[in-house]
CSV table of C-alpha atoms in Angstrom, one decimal:
chain,number,residue,atom,x,y,z
A,1,UNK,CA,-18.0,24.5,2.2
A,2,UNK,CA,-19.3,22.2,4.9
A,3,UNK,CA,-17.8,22.3,8.4
A,4,UNK,CA,-16.3,18.9,7.7
A,5,UNK,CA,-15.1,18.8,4.1
A,6,UNK,CA,-14.1,15.1,4.3
A,7,UNK,CA,-15.8,12.5,6.5
A,8,UNK,CA,-13.7,9.4,6.8
A,9,UNK,CA,-15.5,6.2,8.0
A,10,UNK,CA,-13.0,3.7,9.4
A,11,UNK,CA,-9.7,4.3,11.2
A,12,UNK,CA,-7.6,1.4,10.0
A,13,UNK,CA,-4.3,2.1,8.1
A,14,UNK,CA,-6.2,3.3,4.9
A,15,UNK,CA,-8.4,5.8,6.8
A,16,UNK,CA,-5.6,7.0,8.9
A,17,UNK,CA,-3.2,7.6,6.0
A,18,UNK,CA,-6.0,9.4,4.1
A,19,UNK,CA,-6.6,11.6,7.1
A,20,UNK,CA,-2.8,12.3,7.5
A,21,UNK,CA,-2.3,13.2,3.9
A,22,UNK,CA,-5.4,15.5,3.7
A,23,UNK,CA,-4.3,17.2,6.9
A,24,UNK,CA,-0.8,17.6,5.6
A,25,UNK,CA,-2.4,19.3,2.5
A,26,UNK,CA,-4.4,21.7,4.6
A,27,UNK,CA,-7.8,19.9,4.3
A,28,UNK,CA,-10.0,19.5,7.4
A,29,UNK,CA,-11.1,15.9,8.1
A,30,UNK,CA,-13.3,14.1,10.6
A,31,UNK,CA,-12.4,10.4,11.1
A,32,UNK,CA,-14.7,8.1,12.9
A,33,UNK,CA,-14.6,4.4,13.9
A,34,UNK,CA,-17.2,2.3,15.6
A,35,UNK,CA,-14.7,0.3,17.6
A,36,UNK,CA,-13.5,1.5,21.0
A,37,UNK,CA,-9.7,1.1,20.3
A,38,UNK,CA,-7.2,0.3,17.5
A,39,UNK,CA,-6.8,-3.3,16.6
A,40,UNK,CA,-4.4,-5.5,18.6
A,41,UNK,CA,-4.6,-8.8,16.6
A,42,UNK,CA,-3.6,-7.5,13.1
A,43,UNK,CA,-2.7,-9.7,10.2
A,44,UNK,CA,-1.0,-7.1,7.9
A,45,UNK,CA,2.7,-7.2,8.4
A,46,UNK,CA,4.6,-6.1,5.3
A,47,UNK,CA,5.3,-2.5,4.5
A,48,UNK,CA,6.4,-2.3,0.9
A,49,UNK,CA,8.9,0.1,-0.7
A,50,UNK,CA,6.3,2.1,-2.5
A,51,UNK,CA,4.5,2.8,0.8
A,52,UNK,CA,7.7,4.0,2.3
A,53,UNK,CA,8.3,6.3,-0.6
A,54,UNK,CA,4.8,7.8,0.0
A,55,UNK,CA,5.5,8.0,3.7
A,56,UNK,CA,8.8,9.9,2.9
A,57,UNK,CA,6.6,12.7,1.4
A,58,UNK,CA,5.0,13.3,4.7
A,59,UNK,CA,7.9,12.6,7.0
A,60,UNK,CA,6.8,9.1,8.2
A,61,UNK,CA,9.3,6.8,6.6
A,62,UNK,CA,12.0,6.9,9.2
A,63,UNK,CA,9.6,6.2,12.1
A,64,UNK,CA,8.0,3.2,10.3
A,65,UNK,CA,11.5,1.7,9.6
A,66,UNK,CA,12.6,2.3,13.2
A,67,UNK,CA,9.5,0.5,14.5
A,68,UNK,CA,9.9,-2.5,12.2
A,69,UNK,CA,12.4,-5.2,11.2
A,70,UNK,CA,14.3,-5.3,7.9
A,71,UNK,CA,14.1,-8.9,6.8
A,72,UNK,CA,17.3,-10.3,5.5
A,73,UNK,CA,16.4,-13.7,4.0
A,74,UNK,CA,13.5,-16.0,3.2
A,75,UNK,CA,14.1,-19.5,4.5
A,76,UNK,CA,12.1,-22.5,3.0
A,77,UNK,CA,11.6,-25.4,5.4
A,78,UNK,CA,10.7,-29.0,4.4
A,79,UNK,CA,10.3,-31.9,6.9
A,80,UNK,CA,11.8,-29.9,9.7
A,81,UNK,CA,15.0,-28.8,7.9
A,82,UNK,CA,16.0,-25.7,6.1
A,83,UNK,CA,15.8,-26.6,2.4
A,84,UNK,CA,16.8,-23.3,0.9
A,85,UNK,CA,17.7,-19.7,1.8
A,86,UNK,CA,16.9,-16.8,-0.5
A,87,UNK,CA,18.3,-13.3,0.1
A,88,UNK,CA,15.7,-10.5,0.2
A,89,UNK,CA,17.8,-7.4,0.7
A,90,UNK,CA,19.4,-5.3,-2.1
A,91,UNK,CA,17.3,-6.5,-5.0
A,92,UNK,CA,16.0,-3.0,-5.6
A,93,UNK,CA,19.1,-1.0,-4.7
A,94,UNK,CA,19.0,0.9,-8.0
A,95,UNK,CA,15.3,1.3,-7.9
A,96,UNK,CA,14.3,2.9,-4.6
A,97,UNK,CA,15.9,4.2,-1.4
A,98,UNK,CA,14.0,1.3,0.4
A,99,UNK,CA,15.5,-1.8,-1.2
A,100,UNK,CA,14.6,-4.1,1.6
A,101,UNK,CA,11.6,-6.1,3.0
A,102,UNK,CA,10.2,-4.4,6.1
A,103,UNK,CA,8.0,-6.2,8.7
A,104,UNK,CA,6.0,-3.6,10.7
A,105,UNK,CA,2.8,-5.1,12.2
A,106,UNK,CA,-0.5,-3.3,11.6
A,107,UNK,CA,-1.2,-2.7,15.2
A,108,UNK,CA,2.0,-0.8,15.8
A,109,UNK,CA,1.6,0.8,12.4
A,110,UNK,CA,-1.8,2.2,13.4
A,111,UNK,CA,-0.5,3.5,16.7
A,112,UNK,CA,2.2,5.4,14.8
A,113,UNK,CA,-0.3,6.9,12.4
A,114,UNK,CA,-2.7,7.9,15.3
A,115,UNK,CA,0.2,9.6,17.1
A,116,UNK,CA,1.1,11.6,14.0
A,117,UNK,CA,-2.5,12.7,13.5
A,118,UNK,CA,-2.8,13.7,17.1
A,119,UNK,CA,0.3,15.8,16.8
A,120,UNK,CA,-1.5,17.6,13.9
A,121,UNK,CA,-4.6,18.1,16.1
A,122,UNK,CA,-6.7,15.3,14.6
A,123,UNK,CA,-8.1,12.6,16.8
A,124,UNK,CA,-10.1,9.5,15.9
A,125,UNK,CA,-13.7,9.6,17.2
A,126,UNK,CA,-14.1,6.1,18.7
A,127,UNK,CA,-17.4,4.3,19.4
A,128,UNK,CA,-18.9,6.5,16.6
A,129,UNK,CA,-20.8,4.7,13.9
A,130,UNK,CA,-21.9,5.7,10.5
A,131,UNK,CA,-25.6,4.8,10.1
A,132,UNK,CA,-26.5,6.2,6.8
A,133,UNK,CA,-25.9,9.2,4.5
A,134,UNK,CA,-27.7,11.1,1.7
A,135,UNK,CA,-25.9,12.8,-1.2
A,136,UNK,CA,-26.9,16.2,-2.5
A,137,UNK,CA,-25.6,18.2,-5.4
A,138,UNK,CA,-22.9,20.1,-3.5
A,139,UNK,CA,-22.6,18.2,-0.2
A,140,UNK,CA,-23.9,15.2,1.7
A,141,UNK,CA,-25.6,14.6,5.0
A,142,UNK,CA,-24.5,11.7,7.3
A,143,UNK,CA,-26.2,10.3,10.3
A,144,UNK,CA,-23.9,9.1,13.1
A,145,UNK,CA,-24.4,7.2,16.3
A,146,UNK,CA,-22.3,8.8,19.0
A,147,UNK,CA,-20.8,6.9,22.0
A,148,UNK,CA,-23.7,7.8,24.2
A,149,UNK,CA,-26.1,6.2,21.7
A,150,UNK,CA,-27.6,9.5,20.5
A,151,UNK,CA,-27.8,10.2,16.8
A,152,UNK,CA,-26.0,13.2,15.2
A,153,UNK,CA,-26.3,14.8,11.7
A,154,UNK,CA,-23.1,15.6,10.0
A,155,UNK,CA,-22.6,17.7,6.9
A,156,UNK,CA,-19.6,17.0,4.6
A,157,UNK,CA,-18.5,17.6,1.1
A,158,UNK,CA,-17.3,14.1,0.5
A,159,UNK,CA,-17.3,10.8,2.4
A,160,UNK,CA,-14.5,8.2,2.2
A,161,UNK,CA,-15.5,4.6,3.0
A,162,UNK,CA,-12.5,3.1,4.7
A,163,UNK,CA,-14.7,0.9,6.8
A,164,UNK,CA,-13.5,-2.6,5.8
A,165,UNK,CA,-14.9,-5.6,4.2
A,166,UNK,CA,-18.4,-5.1,5.7
A,167,UNK,CA,-18.4,-1.5,4.6
A,168,UNK,CA,-21.5,0.5,5.5
A,169,UNK,CA,-20.6,3.0,2.8
A,170,UNK,CA,-20.5,0.4,0.2
A,171,UNK,CA,-23.8,-1.2,1.4
A,172,UNK,CA,-25.4,2.3,1.4
A,173,UNK,CA,-24.4,2.8,-2.2
A,174,UNK,CA,-25.6,-0.6,-3.2
A,175,UNK,CA,-22.3,-1.4,-4.9
A,176,UNK,CA,-21.7,-5.1,-5.6
A,177,UNK,CA,-18.7,-6.9,-4.1
A,178,UNK,CA,-18.3,-10.0,-6.2
A,179,UNK,CA,-15.7,-12.7,-5.4
A,180,UNK,CA,-15.5,-15.6,-3.0
A,181,UNK,CA,-14.1,-17.0,0.2
A,182,UNK,CA,-11.2,-19.4,0.4
A,183,UNK,CA,-11.9,-22.7,2.2
A,184,UNK,CA,-10.4,-23.2,5.6
A,185,UNK,CA,-9.7,-21.1,8.6
A,186,UNK,CA,-6.6,-19.0,9.1
A,187,UNK,CA,-4.9,-17.9,12.2
A,188,UNK,CA,-2.4,-15.3,13.4
A,189,UNK,CA,-0.5,-15.4,16.6
A,190,UNK,CA,2.0,-13.2,18.4
A,191,UNK,CA,4.5,-15.4,20.2
A,192,UNK,CA,7.8,-15.5,22.0
A,193,UNK,CA,10.0,-18.5,21.1
A,194,UNK,CA,13.4,-19.8,20.5
A,195,UNK,CA,14.9,-22.6,18.3
A,196,UNK,CA,16.2,-23.1,14.8
A,197,UNK,CA,14.6,-20.0,13.1
A,198,UNK,CA,17.0,-17.0,12.8
A,199,UNK,CA,16.0,-13.6,13.9
A,200,UNK,CA,15.5,-11.0,11.1
A,201,UNK,CA,14.7,-13.8,8.7
A,202,UNK,CA,11.3,-14.8,7.2
A,203,UNK,CA,10.5,-18.5,7.4
A,204,UNK,CA,8.0,-20.5,5.4
A,205,UNK,CA,7.0,-24.1,5.8
A,206,UNK,CA,6.3,-25.5,2.3
A,207,UNK,CA,5.9,-29.2,3.3
A,208,UNK,CA,2.2,-29.5,2.7
A,209,UNK,CA,-0.8,-27.5,1.7
A,210,UNK,CA,-1.1,-25.8,5.0
A,211,UNK,CA,0.1,-22.2,4.8
A,212,UNK,CA,2.6,-21.4,7.6
A,213,UNK,CA,4.8,-18.3,7.8
A,214,UNK,CA,7.0,-17.0,10.6
A,215,UNK,CA,7.8,-13.3,10.6
A,216,UNK,CA,10.4,-11.6,12.8
A,217,UNK,CA,9.2,-8.8,15.0
A,218,UNK,CA,11.0,-6.0,16.9
A,219,UNK,CA,12.5,-7.5,20.1
A,220,UNK,CA,14.5,-10.7,20.7
A,221,UNK,CA,12.7,-14.0,19.9
A,222,UNK,CA,9.5,-12.2,19.1
A,223,UNK,CA,7.6,-13.7,16.2
A,224,UNK,CA,4.3,-13.4,14.3
A,225,UNK,CA,2.9,-16.7,13.0
A,226,UNK,CA,0.4,-16.7,10.1
A,227,UNK,CA,-1.1,-20.0,8.9
A,228,UNK,CA,-4.0,-22.2,8.1
A,229,UNK,CA,-6.0,-24.2,10.6
A,230,UNK,CA,-7.2,-27.2,8.6
A,231,UNK,CA,-7.8,-30.8,9.4
A,232,UNK,CA,-8.7,-30.0,13.0
A,233,UNK,CA,-11.2,-31.9,15.2
A,234,UNK,CA,-14.7,-30.8,14.5
A,235,UNK,CA,-16.5,-29.0,17.4
A,236,UNK,CA,-18.1,-25.8,18.5
A,237,UNK,CA,-15.4,-24.6,20.8
A,238,UNK,CA,-13.2,-21.7,19.7
A,239,UNK,CA,-9.7,-22.7,18.5
A,240,UNK,CA,-6.7,-21.9,20.6
A,241,UNK,CA,-3.0,-21.8,19.8
A,242,UNK,CA,-2.6,-25.2,21.3
A,243,UNK,CA,-4.7,-26.6,18.3
A,244,UNK,CA,-2.1,-25.4,15.8
A,245,UNK,CA,1.2,-25.1,17.6
A,246,UNK,CA,2.4,-28.5,16.5
A,247,UNK,CA,3.4,-27.4,13.0
A,248,UNK,CA,5.3,-24.4,14.3
A,249,UNK,CA,7.3,-26.7,16.7
A,250,UNK,CA,7.8,-29.7,14.3
A,251,UNK,CA,8.1,-28.1,10.9
A,252,UNK,CA,9.9,-24.8,11.8
A,253,UNK,CA,11.5,-26.1,15.0
A,254,UNK,CA,10.3,-23.2,17.0
A,255,UNK,CA,10.0,-23.6,20.8
A,256,UNK,CA,7.1,-21.3,21.7
A,257,UNK,CA,7.4,-20.1,25.3
A,258,UNK,CA,4.7,-17.5,25.4
A,259,UNK,CA,1.6,-16.6,23.4
A,260,UNK,CA,0.7,-12.9,23.6
A,261,UNK,CA,-2.4,-13.3,21.5
A,262,UNK,CA,-4.1,-15.6,19.0
A,263,UNK,CA,-6.9,-14.9,16.5
A,264,UNK,CA,-8.6,-16.7,13.6
A,265,UNK,CA,-10.1,-15.4,10.4
A,266,UNK,CA,-11.3,-16.3,7.0
A,267,UNK,CA,-9.7,-15.0,3.7
A,268,UNK,CA,-11.8,-13.5,0.9
A,269,UNK,CA,-11.1,-12.4,-2.6
A,270,UNK,CA,-13.4,-9.6,-3.8
A,271,UNK,CA,-13.3,-6.3,-5.8
A,272,UNK,CA,-16.1,-3.8,-5.6
A,273,UNK,CA,-17.8,-3.1,-9.0
A,274,UNK,CA,-17.3,0.7,-8.4
A,275,UNK,CA,-15.0,2.7,-6.2
A,276,UNK,CA,-16.9,5.9,-6.5
A,277,UNK,CA,-20.5,7.1,-6.5
A,278,UNK,CA,-20.7,10.9,-6.8
A,279,UNK,CA,-19.4,12.2,-3.4
A,280,UNK,CA,-18.7,8.9,-1.9
A,281,UNK,CA,-15.5,6.8,-2.4
A,282,UNK,CA,-14.5,3.3,-1.4
A,283,UNK,CA,-10.9,2.6,-0.3
A,284,UNK,CA,-8.9,-0.3,1.2
A,285,UNK,CA,-10.8,-3.4,2.3
A,286,UNK,CA,-14.1,-1.7,1.5
A,287,UNK,CA,-13.1,-1.7,-2.1
A,288,UNK,CA,-11.0,-4.9,-2.5
A,289,UNK,CA,-9.8,-7.8,-0.4
A,290,UNK,CA,-7.5,-10.7,-1.4
A,291,UNK,CA,-5.2,-13.4,-0.1
A,292,UNK,CA,-2.2,-12.6,2.1
A,293,UNK,CA,0.2,-13.7,-0.7
A,294,UNK,CA,2.9,-11.1,-1.2
A,295,UNK,CA,1.9,-8.8,1.7
A,296,UNK,CA,-0.1,-6.5,-0.6
A,297,UNK,CA,-3.4,-5.8,1.1
A,298,UNK,CA,-2.6,-3.0,3.5
A,299,UNK,CA,-0.2,-1.3,1.1
A,300,UNK,CA,-2.8,-1.3,-1.6
A,301,UNK,CA,-5.3,0.5,0.7
A,302,UNK,CA,-2.6,3.0,1.6
A,303,UNK,CA,-2.1,3.6,-2.2
A,304,UNK,CA,-5.8,4.2,-2.5
A,305,UNK,CA,-5.7,6.8,0.2
A,306,UNK,CA,-2.8,8.7,-1.2
A,307,UNK,CA,-4.2,8.7,-4.7
A,308,UNK,CA,-7.5,10.1,-3.5
A,309,UNK,CA,-6.1,12.5,-0.9
A,310,UNK,CA,-4.2,14.9,-3.2
A,311,UNK,CA,-7.1,14.9,-5.7
A,312,UNK,CA,-9.6,15.9,-3.1
A,313,UNK,CA,-7.2,18.6,-1.8
A,314,UNK,CA,-6.8,20.0,-5.3
A,315,UNK,CA,-10.6,20.3,-5.7
A,316,UNK,CA,-11.2,21.7,-2.2
A,317,UNK,CA,-8.4,24.2,-2.5
A,318,UNK,CA,-10.0,25.3,-5.9
A,319,UNK,CA,-6.8,24.3,-7.8
A,320,UNK,CA,-8.6,21.9,-10.0
A,321,UNK,CA,-12.1,21.1,-11.2
A,322,UNK,CA,-14.0,18.1,-9.8
A,323,UNK,CA,-13.3,16.2,-13.0
A,324,UNK,CA,-9.9,15.2,-11.5
A,325,UNK,CA,-11.8,13.0,-9.1
A,326,UNK,CA,-13.0,11.0,-12.0
A,327,UNK,CA,-9.5,9.5,-12.3
A,328,UNK,CA,-9.5,7.9,-8.9
A,329,UNK,CA,-11.6,4.9,-9.7
A,330,UNK,CA,-10.0,3.8,-13.1
A,331,UNK,CA,-6.5,4.3,-11.7
A,332,UNK,CA,-7.1,2.2,-8.5
A,333,UNK,CA,-9.7,-0.4,-9.7
A,334,UNK,CA,-7.5,-1.6,-12.5
A,335,UNK,CA,-4.7,-2.4,-10.1
A,336,UNK,CA,-7.0,-4.0,-7.6
A,337,UNK,CA,-8.4,-6.4,-10.2
A,338,UNK,CA,-4.9,-7.4,-11.4
A,339,UNK,CA,-3.8,-7.9,-7.8
A,340,UNK,CA,-6.7,-10.0,-6.8
A,341,UNK,CA,-6.2,-12.2,-9.9
A,342,UNK,CA,-2.5,-12.6,-9.3
A,343,UNK,CA,-2.6,-13.3,-5.5
A,344,UNK,CA,-5.5,-15.7,-6.1
A,345,UNK,CA,-3.4,-17.8,-8.5
A,346,UNK,CA,-0.4,-17.7,-6.1
A,347,UNK,CA,-2.6,-18.6,-3.1
A,348,UNK,CA,-4.1,-21.6,-4.9
A,349,UNK,CA,-0.7,-22.9,-5.9
A,350,UNK,CA,0.6,-22.6,-2.3
A,351,UNK,CA,-2.4,-24.2,-0.7
A,352,UNK,CA,-3.3,-26.8,-3.3
A,353,UNK,CA,-3.2,-30.5,-2.2
A,354,UNK,CA,-2.2,-33.4,-4.4
A,355,UNK,CA,1.0,-35.1,-5.5
A,356,UNK,CA,2.0,-32.6,-8.2
A,357,UNK,CA,1.5,-29.5,-6.0
A,358,UNK,CA,3.5,-31.2,-3.2
A,359,UNK,CA,6.3,-32.0,-5.6
A,360,UNK,CA,6.5,-28.5,-6.8
A,361,UNK,CA,6.5,-27.0,-3.3
A,362,UNK,CA,8.9,-29.5,-1.6
A,363,UNK,CA,11.4,-30.4,-4.4
A,364,UNK,CA,11.2,-27.9,-7.3
A,365,UNK,CA,10.8,-24.6,-5.5
A,366,UNK,CA,13.7,-25.1,-3.0
A,367,UNK,CA,15.9,-26.2,-6.0
A,368,UNK,CA,14.9,-23.5,-8.5
A,369,UNK,CA,14.2,-20.4,-6.5
A,370,UNK,CA,17.8,-19.9,-5.2
A,371,UNK,CA,19.1,-20.3,-8.7
A,372,UNK,CA,16.6,-17.7,-10.1
A,373,UNK,CA,17.6,-15.2,-7.4
A,374,UNK,CA,21.1,-15.3,-8.7
A,375,UNK,CA,19.8,-13.6,-11.8
A,376,UNK,CA,19.7,-9.8,-11.4
A,377,UNK,CA,16.8,-9.4,-13.9
A,378,UNK,CA,14.7,-11.9,-11.9
A,379,UNK,CA,15.4,-10.3,-8.6
A,380,UNK,CA,14.6,-6.8,-9.9
A,381,UNK,CA,11.4,-8.0,-11.6
A,382,UNK,CA,10.2,-9.7,-8.4
A,383,UNK,CA,11.1,-6.7,-6.3
A,384,UNK,CA,9.3,-4.3,-8.6
A,385,UNK,CA,6.2,-6.4,-8.5
A,386,UNK,CA,6.1,-7.1,-4.7
A,387,UNK,CA,7.3,-3.6,-3.7
A,388,UNK,CA,4.5,-2.0,-5.8
A,389,UNK,CA,7.1,0.3,-7.4
A,390,UNK,CA,5.9,-1.1,-10.8
A,391,UNK,CA,2.3,0.1,-10.3
A,392,UNK,CA,1.5,2.6,-13.0
A,393,UNK,CA,-1.4,4.6,-14.3
A,394,UNK,CA,-0.5,4.7,-18.0
A,395,UNK,CA,-4.2,4.3,-19.1
A,396,UNK,CA,-5.3,7.2,-16.9
A,397,UNK,CA,-6.9,10.3,-18.4
A,398,UNK,CA,-4.2,12.2,-16.5
A,399,UNK,CA,-1.3,10.4,-18.2
A,400,UNK,CA,0.2,11.7,-21.4
A,401,UNK,CA,3.4,11.3,-23.4
A,402,UNK,CA,6.7,9.4,-23.4
A,403,UNK,CA,10.3,10.5,-22.9
A,404,UNK,CA,13.0,7.9,-22.8
A,405,UNK,CA,11.6,4.8,-21.2
A,406,UNK,CA,9.3,6.9,-19.0
A,407,UNK,CA,5.7,7.2,-19.9
A,408,UNK,CA,2.9,9.3,-18.5
A,409,UNK,CA,1.4,7.4,-15.6
A,410,UNK,CA,4.7,5.8,-14.5
A,411,UNK,CA,6.0,6.2,-11.0
A,412,UNK,CA,8.9,8.8,-11.2
A,413,UNK,CA,12.1,6.7,-11.4
A,414,UNK,CA,14.5,7.1,-8.5
A,415,UNK,CA,18.1,8.2,-9.1
A,416,UNK,CA,20.9,9.1,-6.7
A,417,UNK,CA,22.5,12.5,-6.9
A,418,UNK,CA,25.7,13.8,-5.5
A,419,UNK,CA,26.3,14.2,-1.8
A,420,UNK,CA,23.9,11.4,-0.8
A,421,UNK,CA,20.9,13.2,-2.2
A,422,UNK,CA,18.3,12.0,-4.7
A,423,UNK,CA,15.6,13.2,-7.0
A,424,UNK,CA,12.8,12.3,-4.6
A,425,UNK,CA,13.7,15.1,-2.2
A,426,UNK,CA,11.5,17.7,-4.0
A,427,UNK,CA,8.5,15.3,-3.6
A,428,UNK,CA,8.1,16.3,0.1
A,429,UNK,CA,6.3,19.4,-1.2
A,430,UNK,CA,3.4,17.1,-2.2
A,431,UNK,CA,2.6,19.4,-5.1
A,432,UNK,CA,2.8,19.5,-8.9
A,433,UNK,CA,6.3,20.0,-10.1
A,434,UNK,CA,8.4,19.8,-13.3
A,435,UNK,CA,11.6,17.8,-13.4
A,436,UNK,CA,14.3,18.2,-16.1
A,437,UNK,CA,17.4,16.0,-16.1
A,438,UNK,CA,20.0,17.9,-18.0
A,439,UNK,CA,19.2,21.5,-19.1
A,440,UNK,CA,15.9,23.4,-19.1
A,441,UNK,CA,15.0,25.7,-22.1
A,442,UNK,CA,14.2,29.3,-21.2
A,443,UNK,CA,10.7,29.0,-22.7
A,444,UNK,CA,10.0,26.1,-20.2
A,445,UNK,CA,11.3,28.2,-17.3
A,446,UNK,CA,9.0,31.0,-18.3
A,447,UNK,CA,6.0,28.6,-18.6
A,448,UNK,CA,6.7,27.2,-15.1
A,449,UNK,CA,7.0,30.7,-13.6
A,450,UNK,CA,3.7,31.7,-15.2
A,451,UNK,CA,1.8,28.7,-13.8
A,452,UNK,CA,3.4,29.0,-11.2
A,453,UNK,CA,4.9,25.5,-10.7
A,454,UNK,CA,8.3,24.6,-9.2
A,455,UNK,CA,10.9,23.6,-11.7
A,456,UNK,CA,13.7,21.2,-10.6
A,457,UNK,CA,16.7,20.9,-12.9
A,458,UNK,CA,19.2,18.0,-12.2
A,459,UNK,CA,22.7,17.9,-13.6
A,460,UNK,CA,22.8,15.0,-16.1
A,461,UNK,CA,24.4,11.7,-15.1
A,462,UNK,CA,24.6,8.5,-17.0
A,463,UNK,CA,22.7,6.8,-14.2
A,464,UNK,CA,19.7,8.9,-15.2
A,465,UNK,CA,19.6,7.3,-18.6
A,466,UNK,CA,19.8,3.8,-17.0
A,467,UNK,CA,16.8,4.8,-14.8
A,468,UNK,CA,14.8,5.6,-18.0
A,469,UNK,CA,15.1,9.4,-18.3
A,470,UNK,CA,15.8,11.2,-21.5
A,471,UNK,CA,18.3,14.1,-21.3
A,472,UNK,CA,16.6,17.6,-21.3
A,473,UNK,CA,13.1,16.1,-21.5
A,474,UNK,CA,10.2,17.5,-19.4
A,475,UNK,CA,8.6,15.4,-16.7
A,476,UNK,CA,5.5,16.8,-15.0
A,477,UNK,CA,5.2,15.1,-11.7
A,478,UNK,CA,2.0,14.8,-9.8
A,479,UNK,CA,1.7,15.3,-6.0
A,480,UNK,CA,1.8,11.6,-5.4
A,481,UNK,CA,5.1,11.1,-7.3
A,482,UNK,CA,3.7,9.7,-10.6
A,483,UNK,CA,4.4,11.3,-13.9
A,484,UNK,CA,1.5,13.1,-15.5
A,485,UNK,CA,3.2,14.3,-18.6
A,486,UNK,CA,6.4,13.1,-20.2
A,487,UNK,CA,7.6,15.2,-23.1
A,488,UNK,CA,10.8,14.5,-25.0
A,489,UNK,CA,10.8,17.9,-26.6
A,490,UNK,CA,10.2,19.8,-23.3
A,491,UNK,CA,7.7,21.9,-25.1
A,492,UNK,CA,6.4,24.8,-22.9
A,493,UNK,CA,3.2,25.0,-24.9
A,494,UNK,CA,2.6,21.3,-24.2
A,495,UNK,CA,2.8,22.0,-20.5
A,496,UNK,CA,0.3,24.8,-20.8
A,497,UNK,CA,-2.0,22.7,-22.8
A,498,UNK,CA,-1.9,19.9,-20.2
A,499,UNK,CA,-2.9,22.2,-17.3
A,500,UNK,CA,-5.7,23.8,-19.5
A,501,UNK,CA,-7.0,20.4,-20.7
A,502,UNK,CA,-7.2,19.0,-17.2
A,503,UNK,CA,-8.5,22.3,-15.6
A,504,UNK,CA,-5.6,22.4,-13.2
A,505,UNK,CA,-4.1,25.7,-11.9
A,506,UNK,CA,-1.4,24.0,-9.7
């Protein structure tokens, strides 16, 4: 094994989460970034419920929640007045422990991840750039440029490209990155202001085709503005907040008293043609980028990181053959493609100009959306989609069987237990485990002991059936909380066959 089993290029949220999970699983990593310090003008704000569930497995959920703001409502503004208010909390109260919308800015998010890694003895090597790498049969050789300008040769078993939209890893592999760039310039600003907007609420101006959102941040009257900068005077000078502040003041009635920082950027929509080439993997923005609709980007990269981390750990700990790594690309690329297509349609609708689009935004949406939110089924569907708790790997080679409404590849449904506990508690082991809701057969207990694999038996409750479980069925749960095998018969031999077929020793 190389001195550095995993070389991680890029220390944004994706790379940091990958490093954190691998370290938690006992795998040595080296994480580098060519910039001198973490970002301070981040665009990513939303932390979805599925990300918090994954963070719970490594003890990070409470800190993320404490550093962010739970958003209570979405307010839609038209012509300087509040046209509608839509409640955001509670829609997923029977689906997840985190049934709320959380705003936790990427810059603060990164600092938290860096602190946790440092506590585990891992530090980000700043001003260190990946120049090139060469893959061999059992390892790879990477050339790095150190802070002093000297070049260094680094041996690793695998490399993870978490190095953003201009990924050196992707370019080195020659992987295509088809897609396009949305017209117009976008901006993000960190401001302090007072006025009509209510703290702990999300505000959206839907008056015209210019995208404008106001997010609450930790601290009184502290806001993050995200919007488009269109129809501005032509010129070579860099834009400032003064060029765009009019809409925030007039449309959202926000009196901006201080601007902490301001940045502009362009939005792309692309998915790499491949996420893996032998010992090299692409994750996060290196693999897929899309519009900010729904706050999905950073969370999707974190999902990539967790998906890959436990599989690499299984291989490096000799608990699985390398074939398990073949499942990373099909599981994550399918979701990335659907997400880009979905957010692209939503973004076009939000930013389209013309009479019909304006009518839909200013008249129909404020009228219809509050009515739809009164329907429980609609609230839950929207929550499942945005929170990423609906993401599944049913078509994966690792997914088998059906028991109740749960199929192999589904995220393990969440259920409350007695005394304030839940069935997600065992997932903190970050290991394969078997769940039975009801009673476990003695043959199954014997098979779990042979493997060996932890068996968790939960006393049956009617809430479990509503969640989708079948009484006394077997659910083999992967280290990332997804179901690998669902077996209504709870057949011990079926469990053995699964591990043998996938060359897993647990």
